[in-house]
Amino acid sequence: MSLPRKLMIDGEQVIATTRTHVKVLFLPFLILLVVAGVGGWAISQVGDSGSGVPRWIVVAAMLVLIVWGSVLPFLKWLTWTYTLTNKRIVEQKGLLTRTGRVIPLSRINDVAFEKNLNDRILGCGTLIIHDASEQAGLELNDIPHIEAFHRTVTNLVFEKHDKTATDESV
């Protein structure tokens, strides 16, 4: 899910679109497996007793746990995107209510990244962007291939600042 064309500025081109690393889906996947396993065992233990109501109760409980523990986190991951264009960085998130934050490249003062041990193993990290506003910096958590993304953002920021400095000197 990239930045829709209707939200782009004239002359703007998408450089990269990413979302958080797949590692955030490990726990929801584990929840899915456990609920399916325990639910299957519970259904087999209930059997065909009575009118089948206990079996439907177990199935309903399984569905609620799977939707709450696996489907919603997956949809949250799927709809949370970071888009880097040649003019700005756009963060978009939300299922029913979409929210976002936009930072123009010309306003960025600092671009840094952090990687702990498991991030280094998985090849991801957190990109921290500080801009010239009074808001806290934007943290892009668990970005895959963090070094390449950091390098791309930094190069675009330098190009934008060089272009701005050249325009002001004329």
C-alpha positions as semicolon CSV with decimal commas, in nm:
position;residue;x (nm);y (nm);z (nm)
1;M;0,000;0,000;0,000
2;S;0,192;0,298;-0,129
3;L;0,106;0,664;-0,107
4;P;-0,201;0,724;-0,328
5;R;-0,140;0,949;-0,627
6;K;-0,414;1,189;-0,511
7;L;-0,209;1,265;-0,196
8;M;0,110;1,345;-0,384
9;I;0,243;1,690;-0,465
10;D;0,320;1,801;-0,822
11;G;0,655;1,657;-0,930
12;E;0,671;1,418;-0,636
13;Q;0,798;1,065;-0,694
14;V;0,793;0,769;-0,456
15;I;1,146;0,656;-0,375
16;A;1,063;0,376;-0,127
17;T;0,767;0,238;0,065
18;T;0,812;0,011;0,361
19;R;0,641;-0,115;0,673
20;T;0,774;-0,261;0,993
21;H;0,971;-0,586;0,983
22;V;0,776;-0,912;0,972
23;K;0,914;-0,998;1,316
24;V;0,623;-0,808;1,472
25;L;0,393;-1,082;1,341
26;F;0,571;-1,360;1,533
27;L;0,353;-1,330;1,846
28;P;0,023;-1,308;1,650
29;F;0,128;-1,619;1,454
30;L;0,210;-1,798;1,778
31;I;-0,130;-1,697;1,919
32;L;-0,298;-1,837;1,608
33;L;-0,119;-2,172;1,645
34;V;-0,189;-2,203;2,018
35;V;-0,556;-2,108;1,988
36;A;-0,606;-2,347;1,697
37;G;-0,432;-2,631;1,883
38;V;-0,605;-2,578;2,217
39;G;-0,939;-2,512;2,046
40;G;-0,912;-2,830;1,841
41;W;-0,831;-3,028;2,154
42;A;-1,124;-2,866;2,341
43;I;-1,366;-2,946;2,057
44;S;-1,253;-3,308;2,059
45;Q;-1,303;-3,328;2,436
46;V;-1,651;-3,176;2,419
47;G;-1,755;-3,419;2,146
48;D;-2,118;-3,443;2,043
49;S;-2,254;-3,390;2,392
50;G;-2,600;-3,241;2,421
51;S;-2,728;-3,032;2,134
52;G;-2,381;-2,923;2,020
53;V;-2,398;-2,593;2,208
54;P;-2,069;-2,652;2,398
55;R;-1,890;-2,709;2,067
56;W;-2,026;-2,381;1,926
57;I;-1,917;-2,198;2,241
58;V;-1,562;-2,328;2,195
59;V;-1,567;-2,231;1,824
60;A;-1,696;-1,881;1,908
61;A;-1,426;-1,835;2,174
62;M;-1,162;-1,950;1,924
63;L;-1,284;-1,703;1,662
64;V;-1,279;-1,412;1,909
65;L;-0,925;-1,498;2,023
66;I;-0,799;-1,543;1,668
67;V;-0,949;-1,215;1,547
68;W;-0,824;-1,023;1,854
69;G;-0,483;-1,189;1,878
70;S;-0,390;-1,252;1,513
71;V;-0,612;-1,087;1,252
72;L;-0,618;-0,735;1,403
73;P;-0,239;-0,721;1,461
74;F;-0,187;-0,841;1,103
75;L;-0,420;-0,573;0,965
76;K;-0,247;-0,310;1,180
77;W;0,090;-0,419;1,039
78;L;-0,048;-0,425;0,684
79;T;-0,193;-0,073;0,697
80;W;0,100;0,098;0,876
81;T;0,331;0,226;0,604
82;Y;0,624;0,461;0,568
83;T;0,668;0,625;0,228
84;L;0,977;0,815;0,125
85;T;0,938;1,050;-0,170
86;N;1,176;1,297;-0,326
87;K;1,010;1,574;-0,120
88;R;0,893;1,425;0,212
89;I;0,851;1,128;0,444
90;V;0,494;1,016;0,506
91;E;0,380;0,786;0,788
92;Q;0,027;0,646;0,751
93;K;-0,152;0,409;0,987
94;G;-0,496;0,298;1,094
95;L;-0,774;0,059;1,002
96;L;-1,094;0,258;1,040
97;T;-0,944;0,596;1,123
98;R;-0,640;0,679;0,912
99;T;-0,379;0,903;1,069
100;G;-0,045;1,017;0,944
101;R;0,250;1,245;0,978
102;V;0,440;1,423;0,703
103;I;0,791;1,565;0,734
104;P;0,929;1,763;0,439
105;L;1,288;1,666;0,359
106;S;1,391;2,032;0,370
107;R;1,290;2,047;0,741
108;I;1,493;1,745;0,853
109;N;1,789;1,827;1,080
110;D;1,905;1,482;1,187
111;V;1,869;1,124;1,065
112;A;1,990;0,845;1,294
113;F;1,929;0,476;1,338
114;E;1,942;0,226;1,625
115;K;1,993;-0,149;1,609
116;N;1,998;-0,384;1,905
117;L;2,127;-0,741;1,890
118;N;1,813;-0,908;1,754
119;D;1,770;-0,623;1,504
120;R;2,123;-0,686;1,380
121;I;2,047;-1,056;1,335
122;L;1,721;-0,982;1,149
123;G;1,857;-0,690;0,947
124;C;1,619;-0,423;1,075
125;G;1,629;-0,125;1,310
126;T;1,470;0,201;1,416
127;L;1,514;0,516;1,208
128;I;1,492;0,838;1,410
129;I;1,422;1,161;1,223
130;H;1,437;1,503;1,388
131;D;1,300;1,803;1,208
132;A;1,281;2,177;1,264
133;S;0,945;2,160;1,443
134;E;0,872;2,148;1,814
135;Q;0,720;1,799;1,787
136;A;0,915;1,498;1,898
137;G;1,117;1,325;1,631
138;L;0,956;1,063;1,412
139;E;1,060;0,708;1,501
140;L;1,017;0,450;1,228
141;N;1,036;0,127;1,428
142;D;1,167;-0,205;1,295
143;I;1,242;-0,090;0,940
144;P;1,383;-0,373;0,724
145;H;1,723;-0,307;0,561
146;I;1,773;-0,007;0,790
147;E;2,119;0,090;0,663
148;A;2,003;0,121;0,302
149;F;1,690;0,316;0,403
150;H;1,901;0,543;0,629
151;R;2,148;0,605;0,347
152;T;1,867;0,688;0,102
153;V;1,700;0,933;0,342
154;T;2,032;1,097;0,426
155;N;2,125;1,140;0,058
156;L;1,785;1,294;-0,021
157;V;1,813;1,531;0,276
158;F;2,163;1,641;0,168
159;E;2,043;1,695;-0,190
160;K;1,745;1,898;-0,067
161;H;1,963;2,112;0,164
162;D;2,223;2,168;-0,110
163;K;1,951;2,270;-0,354
164;T;1,797;2,506;-0,096
165;A;2,135;2,664;-0,020
166;T;2,204;2,713;-0,392
167;D;1,859;2,871;-0,446
168;E;1,909;3,113;-0,156
169;S;2,251;3,227;-0,279
170;V;2,115;3,334;-0,620
